[in-house]
Amino acid sequence: MIKGILNGLQTYRTSFGLISKLGLWKYFAIPMAISLITASMIAASAWGFSDNIGHWVEQIWPWETGRHAFFIFAEIVSALLIIAIGLILYKHIIMALSAPFMSPVSEKIEAHLKGKNHTHRDTSNTEQLIRGIRINVRNLGLELLITLPILLLNFIPIIGSIAATILLFLTQAYYAGFGNMDYTLERHFKYRESVDFVKRNKGQAIGNGIVFMLFLIIPLVGIILVLPISVTAATVQTIKLLDKDHHTSLTA
């Protein structure tokens, strides 16, 4: 898996150059807008609701002494929790809604890399959107199911919080990479086959998703550029994996 993660990271090196070479920036305008609007809504929710949740949690503090300090603590934890859940929702929302725009981009990259050997499957924008929603709703449910028990580790002082942070980051990275890879897999596999393919290549998905998540740390610019760069890298990596699988099946 470590090798797969490193491979997933390395594919980002040529993303900017490939996008410019193929003139793909124009295809990213709407996905960039979707990304920016979604991130703004999540930030506004964290700002608006953390105070209300903090006051609600404050009621469990039985003493007057230290009540304000406990409220501040509860407010900060509430904001972080909203942001954590928001990040999970954010990536699945933008990936699902951007499918009709990202799938054609992925196809153009594949056509450039493979030439005459390019595999094309005709799907409408509606079909791509439905596929994107189906994949991301599935991934969202599983990610939340995994995330909730991981959050319980925070009750273990220091070590638990560190472990929870690492596990949450890797979980989010995996499902981010999953979504990015599916824009290419959509042309080659049916739904279940795509799920099995990504499971066999967890490392590559995590490697792609790590950079995706790190991009979100960069204010504004990261949110705007995260999809173009990560989808391009995932497409290149996924095509290599598909070619490898095809070669293996021929020699088996």
PDB file of N, CA and C in Angstrom, residues 156-211:
ATOM      1  N   ILE A 156      -9.470   9.643  24.532  1.00  0.00           N
ATOM      2  CA  ILE A 156      -8.204   9.171  25.092  1.00  0.00           C
ATOM      3  C   ILE A 156      -7.204  10.325  25.001  1.00  0.00           C
ATOM      4  N   PRO A 157      -6.727  10.842  26.105  1.00  0.00           N
ATOM      5  CA  PRO A 157      -5.854  12.032  26.079  1.00  0.00           C
ATOM      6  C   PRO A 157      -4.627  11.860  25.182  1.00  0.00           C
ATOM      7  N   ILE A 158      -4.308  12.879  24.446  1.00  0.00           N
ATOM      8  CA  ILE A 158      -3.118  13.033  23.607  1.00  0.00           C
ATOM      9  C   ILE A 158      -2.998  11.945  22.539  1.00  0.00           C
ATOM     10  N   ILE A 159      -2.689  10.712  22.945  1.00  0.00           N
ATOM     11  CA  ILE A 159      -2.481   9.636  21.958  1.00  0.00           C
ATOM     12  C   ILE A 159      -3.738   9.399  21.144  1.00  0.00           C
ATOM     13  N   GLY A 160      -4.894   9.384  21.818  1.00  0.00           N
ATOM     14  CA  GLY A 160      -6.155   9.161  21.117  1.00  0.00           C
ATOM     15  C   GLY A 160      -6.443  10.254  20.105  1.00  0.00           C
ATOM     16  N   SER A 161      -6.176  11.506  20.486  1.00  0.00           N
ATOM     17  CA  SER A 161      -6.423  12.635  19.581  1.00  0.00           C
ATOM     18  C   SER A 161      -5.508  12.585  18.361  1.00  0.00           C
ATOM     19  N   ILE A 162      -4.248  12.227  18.588  1.00  0.00           N
ATOM     20  CA  ILE A 162      -3.297  12.112  17.476  1.00  0.00           C
ATOM     21  C   ILE A 162      -3.712  10.998  16.532  1.00  0.00           C
ATOM     22  N   ALA A 163      -4.069   9.842  17.103  1.00  0.00           N
ATOM     23  CA  ALA A 163      -4.493   8.700  16.290  1.00  0.00           C
ATOM     24  C   ALA A 163      -5.758   9.038  15.507  1.00  0.00           C
ATOM     25  N   ALA A 164      -6.699   9.710  16.173  1.00  0.00           N
ATOM     26  CA  ALA A 164      -7.960  10.073  15.511  1.00  0.00           C
ATOM     27  C   ALA A 164      -7.712  11.013  14.344  1.00  0.00           C
ATOM     28  N   THR A 165      -6.825  11.988  14.543  1.00  0.00           N
ATOM     29  CA  THR A 165      -6.519  12.948  13.478  1.00  0.00           C
ATOM     30  C   THR A 165      -5.924  12.253  12.259  1.00  0.00           C
ATOM     31  N   ILE A 166      -4.981  11.354  12.483  1.00  0.00           N
ATOM     32  CA  ILE A 166      -4.334  10.633  11.380  1.00  0.00           C
ATOM     33  C   ILE A 166      -5.339   9.734  10.649  1.00  0.00           C
ATOM     34  N   LEU A 167      -6.126   8.991  11.412  1.00  0.00           N
ATOM     35  CA  LEU A 167      -7.091   8.070  10.810  1.00  0.00           C
ATOM     36  C   LEU A 167      -8.186   8.812  10.046  1.00  0.00           C
ATOM     37  N   LEU A 168      -8.644   9.927  10.595  1.00  0.00           N
ATOM     38  CA  LEU A 168      -9.658  10.731   9.907  1.00  0.00           C
ATOM     39  C   LEU A 168      -9.114  11.295   8.601  1.00  0.00           C
ATOM     40  N   PHE A 169      -7.867  11.765   8.637  1.00  0.00           N
ATOM     41  CA  PHE A 169      -7.251  12.326   7.439  1.00  0.00           C
ATOM     42  C   PHE A 169      -7.111  11.266   6.354  1.00  0.00           C
ATOM     43  N   LEU A 170      -6.640  10.075   6.723  1.00  0.00           N
ATOM     44  CA  LEU A 170      -6.454   9.005   5.745  1.00  0.00           C
ATOM     45  C   LEU A 170      -7.791   8.492   5.205  1.00  0.00           C
ATOM     46  N   THR A 171      -8.795   8.455   6.067  1.00  0.00           N
ATOM     47  CA  THR A 171     -10.131   8.037   5.620  1.00  0.00           C
ATOM     48  C   THR A 171     -10.692   9.017   4.601  1.00  0.00           C
ATOM     49  N   GLN A 172     -10.572  10.317   4.918  1.00  0.00           N
ATOM     50  CA  GLN A 172     -11.049  11.332   3.984  1.00  0.00           C
ATOM     51  C   GLN A 172     -10.251  11.295   2.679  1.00  0.00           C
ATOM     52  N   ALA A 173      -8.942  11.062   2.801  1.00  0.00           N
ATOM     53  CA  ALA A 173      -8.094  10.993   1.608  1.00  0.00           C
ATOM     54  C   ALA A 173      -8.517   9.834   0.706  1.00  0.00           C
ATOM     55  N   TYR A 174      -8.802   8.684   1.312  1.00  0.00           N
ATOM     56  CA  TYR A 174      -9.199   7.506   0.524  1.00  0.00           C
ATOM     57  C   TYR A 174     -10.452   7.776  -0.283  1.00  0.00           C
ATOM     58  N   TYR A 175     -11.468   8.341   0.343  1.00  0.00           N
ATOM     59  CA  TYR A 175     -12.719   8.557  -0.372  1.00  0.00           C
ATOM     60  C   TYR A 175     -12.634   9.719  -1.364  1.00  0.00           C
ATOM     61  N   ALA A 176     -11.733  10.673  -1.101  1.00  0.00           N
ATOM     62  CA  ALA A 176     -11.484  11.728  -2.091  1.00  0.00           C
ATOM     63  C   ALA A 176     -10.834  11.132  -3.331  1.00  0.00           C
ATOM     64  N   GLY A 177      -9.812  10.297  -3.112  1.00  0.00           N
ATOM     65  CA  GLY A 177      -9.160   9.631  -4.232  1.00  0.00           C
ATOM     66  C   GLY A 177     -10.108   8.714  -4.984  1.00  0.00           C
ATOM     67  N   PHE A 178     -10.984   8.034  -4.254  1.00  0.00           N
ATOM     68  CA  PHE A 178     -11.993   7.152  -4.854  1.00  0.00           C
ATOM     69  C   PHE A 178     -12.828   7.937  -5.861  1.00  0.00           C
ATOM     70  N   GLY A 179     -13.356   9.079  -5.411  1.00  0.00           N
ATOM     71  CA  GLY A 179     -14.203   9.893  -6.287  1.00  0.00           C
ATOM     72  C   GLY A 179     -13.458  10.386  -7.513  1.00  0.00           C
ATOM     73  N   ASN A 180     -12.208  10.791  -7.338  1.00  0.00           N
ATOM     74  CA  ASN A 180     -11.418  11.283  -8.470  1.00  0.00           C
ATOM     75  C   ASN A 180     -11.135  10.176  -9.485  1.00  0.00           C
ATOM     76  N   MET A 181     -10.882   8.979  -9.004  1.00  0.00           N
ATOM     77  CA  MET A 181     -10.595   7.851  -9.896  1.00  0.00           C
ATOM     78  C   MET A 181     -11.824   7.418 -10.684  1.00  0.00           C
ATOM     79  N   ASP A 182     -13.002   7.590 -10.099  1.00  0.00           N
ATOM     80  CA  ASP A 182     -14.214   7.080 -10.745  1.00  0.00           C
ATOM     81  C   ASP A 182     -14.585   7.851 -12.010  1.00  0.00           C
ATOM     82  N   TYR A 183     -14.077   9.078 -12.163  1.00  0.00           N
ATOM     83  CA  TYR A 183     -14.351   9.798 -13.403  1.00  0.00           C
ATOM     84  C   TYR A 183     -13.770   9.059 -14.608  1.00  0.00           C
ATOM     85  N   THR A 184     -12.693   8.322 -14.395  1.00  0.00           N
ATOM     86  CA  THR A 184     -12.100   7.500 -15.453  1.00  0.00           C
ATOM     87  C   THR A 184     -12.740   6.112 -15.485  1.00  0.00           C
ATOM     88  N   LEU A 185     -12.938   5.531 -14.322  1.00  0.00           N
ATOM     89  CA  LEU A 185     -13.499   4.180 -14.238  1.00  0.00           C
ATOM     90  C   LEU A 185     -14.904   4.115 -14.822  1.00  0.00           C
ATOM     91  N   GLU A 186     -15.603   5.235 -14.806  1.00  0.00           N
ATOM     92  CA  GLU A 186     -16.966   5.287 -15.328  1.00  0.00           C
ATOM     93  C   GLU A 186     -17.054   4.814 -16.774  1.00  0.00           C
ATOM     94  N   ARG A 187     -15.962   5.029 -17.535  1.00  0.00           N
ATOM     95  CA  ARG A 187     -15.966   4.634 -18.955  1.00  0.00           C
ATOM     96  C   ARG A 187     -15.612   3.164 -19.148  1.00  0.00           C
ATOM     97  N   HIS A 188     -15.076   2.537 -18.130  1.00  0.00           N
ATOM     98  CA  HIS A 188     -14.546   1.181 -18.269  1.00  0.00           C
ATOM     99  C   HIS A 188     -15.338   0.129 -17.497  1.00  0.00           C
ATOM    100  N   PHE A 189     -15.882   0.531 -16.370  1.00  0.00           N
ATOM    101  CA  PHE A 189     -16.529  -0.440 -15.491  1.00  0.00           C
ATOM    102  C   PHE A 189     -17.933  -0.015 -15.105  1.00  0.00           C
ATOM    103  N   LYS A 190     -18.725  -1.003 -14.757  1.00  0.00           N
ATOM    104  CA  LYS A 190     -19.999  -0.728 -14.122  1.00  0.00           C
ATOM    105  C   LYS A 190     -19.745  -0.381 -12.656  1.00  0.00           C
ATOM    106  N   TYR A 191     -20.798   0.030 -11.982  1.00  0.00           N
ATOM    107  CA  TYR A 191     -20.699   0.520 -10.605  1.00  0.00           C
ATOM    108  C   TYR A 191     -19.940  -0.436  -9.686  1.00  0.00           C
ATOM    109  N   ARG A 192     -20.375  -1.680  -9.586  1.00  0.00           N
ATOM    110  CA  ARG A 192     -19.773  -2.643  -8.666  1.00  0.00           C
ATOM    111  C   ARG A 192     -18.332  -2.943  -9.039  1.00  0.00           C
ATOM    112  N   GLU A 193     -18.049  -3.023 -10.333  1.00  0.00           N
ATOM    113  CA  GLU A 193     -16.681  -3.291 -10.787  1.00  0.00           C
ATOM    114  C   GLU A 193     -15.743  -2.157 -10.394  1.00  0.00           C
ATOM    115  N   SER A 194     -16.244  -0.934 -10.450  1.00  0.00           N
ATOM    116  CA  SER A 194     -15.433   0.225 -10.063  1.00  0.00           C
ATOM    117  C   SER A 194     -15.096   0.191  -8.580  1.00  0.00           C
ATOM    118  N   VAL A 195     -16.088  -0.160  -7.764  1.00  0.00           N
ATOM    119  CA  VAL A 195     -15.871  -0.255  -6.318  1.00  0.00           C
ATOM    120  C   VAL A 195     -14.786  -1.292  -6.022  1.00  0.00           C
ATOM    121  N   ASP A 196     -14.873  -2.445  -6.671  1.00  0.00           N
ATOM    122  CA  ASP A 196     -13.877  -3.502  -6.461  1.00  0.00           C
ATOM    123  C   ASP A 196     -12.493  -3.071  -6.929  1.00  0.00           C
ATOM    124  N   PHE A 197     -12.441  -2.326  -8.046  1.00  0.00           N
ATOM    125  CA  PHE A 197     -11.158  -1.863  -8.583  1.00  0.00           C
ATOM    126  C   PHE A 197     -10.458  -0.932  -7.594  1.00  0.00           C
ATOM    127  N   VAL A 198     -11.199   0.015  -7.029  1.00  0.00           N
ATOM    128  CA  VAL A 198     -10.598   0.962  -6.083  1.00  0.00           C
ATOM    129  C   VAL A 198     -10.171   0.243  -4.806  1.00  0.00           C
ATOM    130  N   LYS A 199     -10.955  -0.744  -4.374  1.00  0.00           N
ATOM    131  CA  LYS A 199     -10.571  -1.516  -3.190  1.00  0.00           C
ATOM    132  C   LYS A 199      -9.230  -2.215  -3.399  1.00  0.00           C
ATOM    133  N   ARG A 200      -8.993  -2.685  -4.647  1.00  0.00           N
ATOM    134  CA  ARG A 200      -7.724  -3.360  -4.945  1.00  0.00           C
ATOM    135  C   ARG A 200      -6.568  -2.369  -5.027  1.00  0.00           C
ATOM    136  N   ASN A 201      -6.893  -1.104  -5.185  1.00  0.00           N
ATOM    137  CA  ASN A 201      -5.866  -0.068  -5.359  1.00  0.00           C
ATOM    138  C   ASN A 201      -6.027   1.047  -4.323  1.00  0.00           C
ATOM    139  N   LYS A 202      -6.209   0.636  -3.073  1.00  0.00           N
ATOM    140  CA  LYS A 202      -6.421   1.599  -1.990  1.00  0.00           C
ATOM    141  C   LYS A 202      -5.273   2.601  -1.880  1.00  0.00           C
ATOM    142  N   GLY A 203      -4.048   2.113  -2.028  1.00  0.00           N
ATOM    143  CA  GLY A 203      -2.889   2.992  -1.869  1.00  0.00           C
ATOM    144  C   GLY A 203      -2.920   4.154  -2.836  1.00  0.00           C
ATOM    145  N   GLN A 204      -3.206   3.866  -4.105  1.00  0.00           N
ATOM    146  CA  GLN A 204      -3.254   4.931  -5.109  1.00  0.00           C
ATOM    147  C   GLN A 204      -4.366   5.932  -4.800  1.00  0.00           C
ATOM    148  N   ALA A 205      -5.508   5.420  -4.318  1.00  0.00           N
ATOM    149  CA  ALA A 205      -6.604   6.320  -3.958  1.00  0.00           C
ATOM    150  C   ALA A 205      -6.207   7.225  -2.801  1.00  0.00           C
ATOM    151  N   ILE A 206      -5.567   6.655  -1.799  1.00  0.00           N
ATOM    152  CA  ILE A 206      -5.135   7.449  -0.637  1.00  0.00           C
ATOM    153  C   ILE A 206      -4.091   8.482  -1.056  1.00  0.00           C
ATOM    154  N   GLY A 207      -3.122   8.073  -1.893  1.00  0.00           N
ATOM    155  CA  GLY A 207      -2.094   8.998  -2.352  1.00  0.00           C
ATOM    156  C   GLY A 207      -2.680  10.192  -3.075  1.00  0.00           C
ATOM    157  N   ASN A 208      -3.643   9.932  -3.957  1.00  0.00           N
ATOM    158  CA  ASN A 208      -4.303  11.034  -4.654  1.00  0.00           C
ATOM    159  C   ASN A 208      -5.086  11.909  -3.684  1.00  0.00           C
ATOM    160  N   GLY A 209      -5.780  11.260  -2.743  1.00  0.00           N
ATOM    161  CA  GLY A 209      -6.607  12.007  -1.806  1.00  0.00           C
ATOM    162  C   GLY A 209      -5.820  12.817  -0.798  1.00  0.00           C
ATOM    163  N   ILE A 210      -4.614  12.392  -0.473  1.00  0.00           N
ATOM    164  CA  ILE A 210      -3.776  13.158   0.468  1.00  0.00           C
ATOM    165  C   ILE A 210      -3.527  14.562  -0.059  1.00  0.00           C
ATOM    166  N   VAL A 211      -3.150  14.661  -1.327  1.00  0.00           N
ATOM    167  CA  VAL A 211      -2.901  15.992  -1.902  1.00  0.00           C
ATOM    168  C   VAL A 211      -4.210  16.768  -2.003  1.00  0.00           C
TER     169      VAL A 211
END
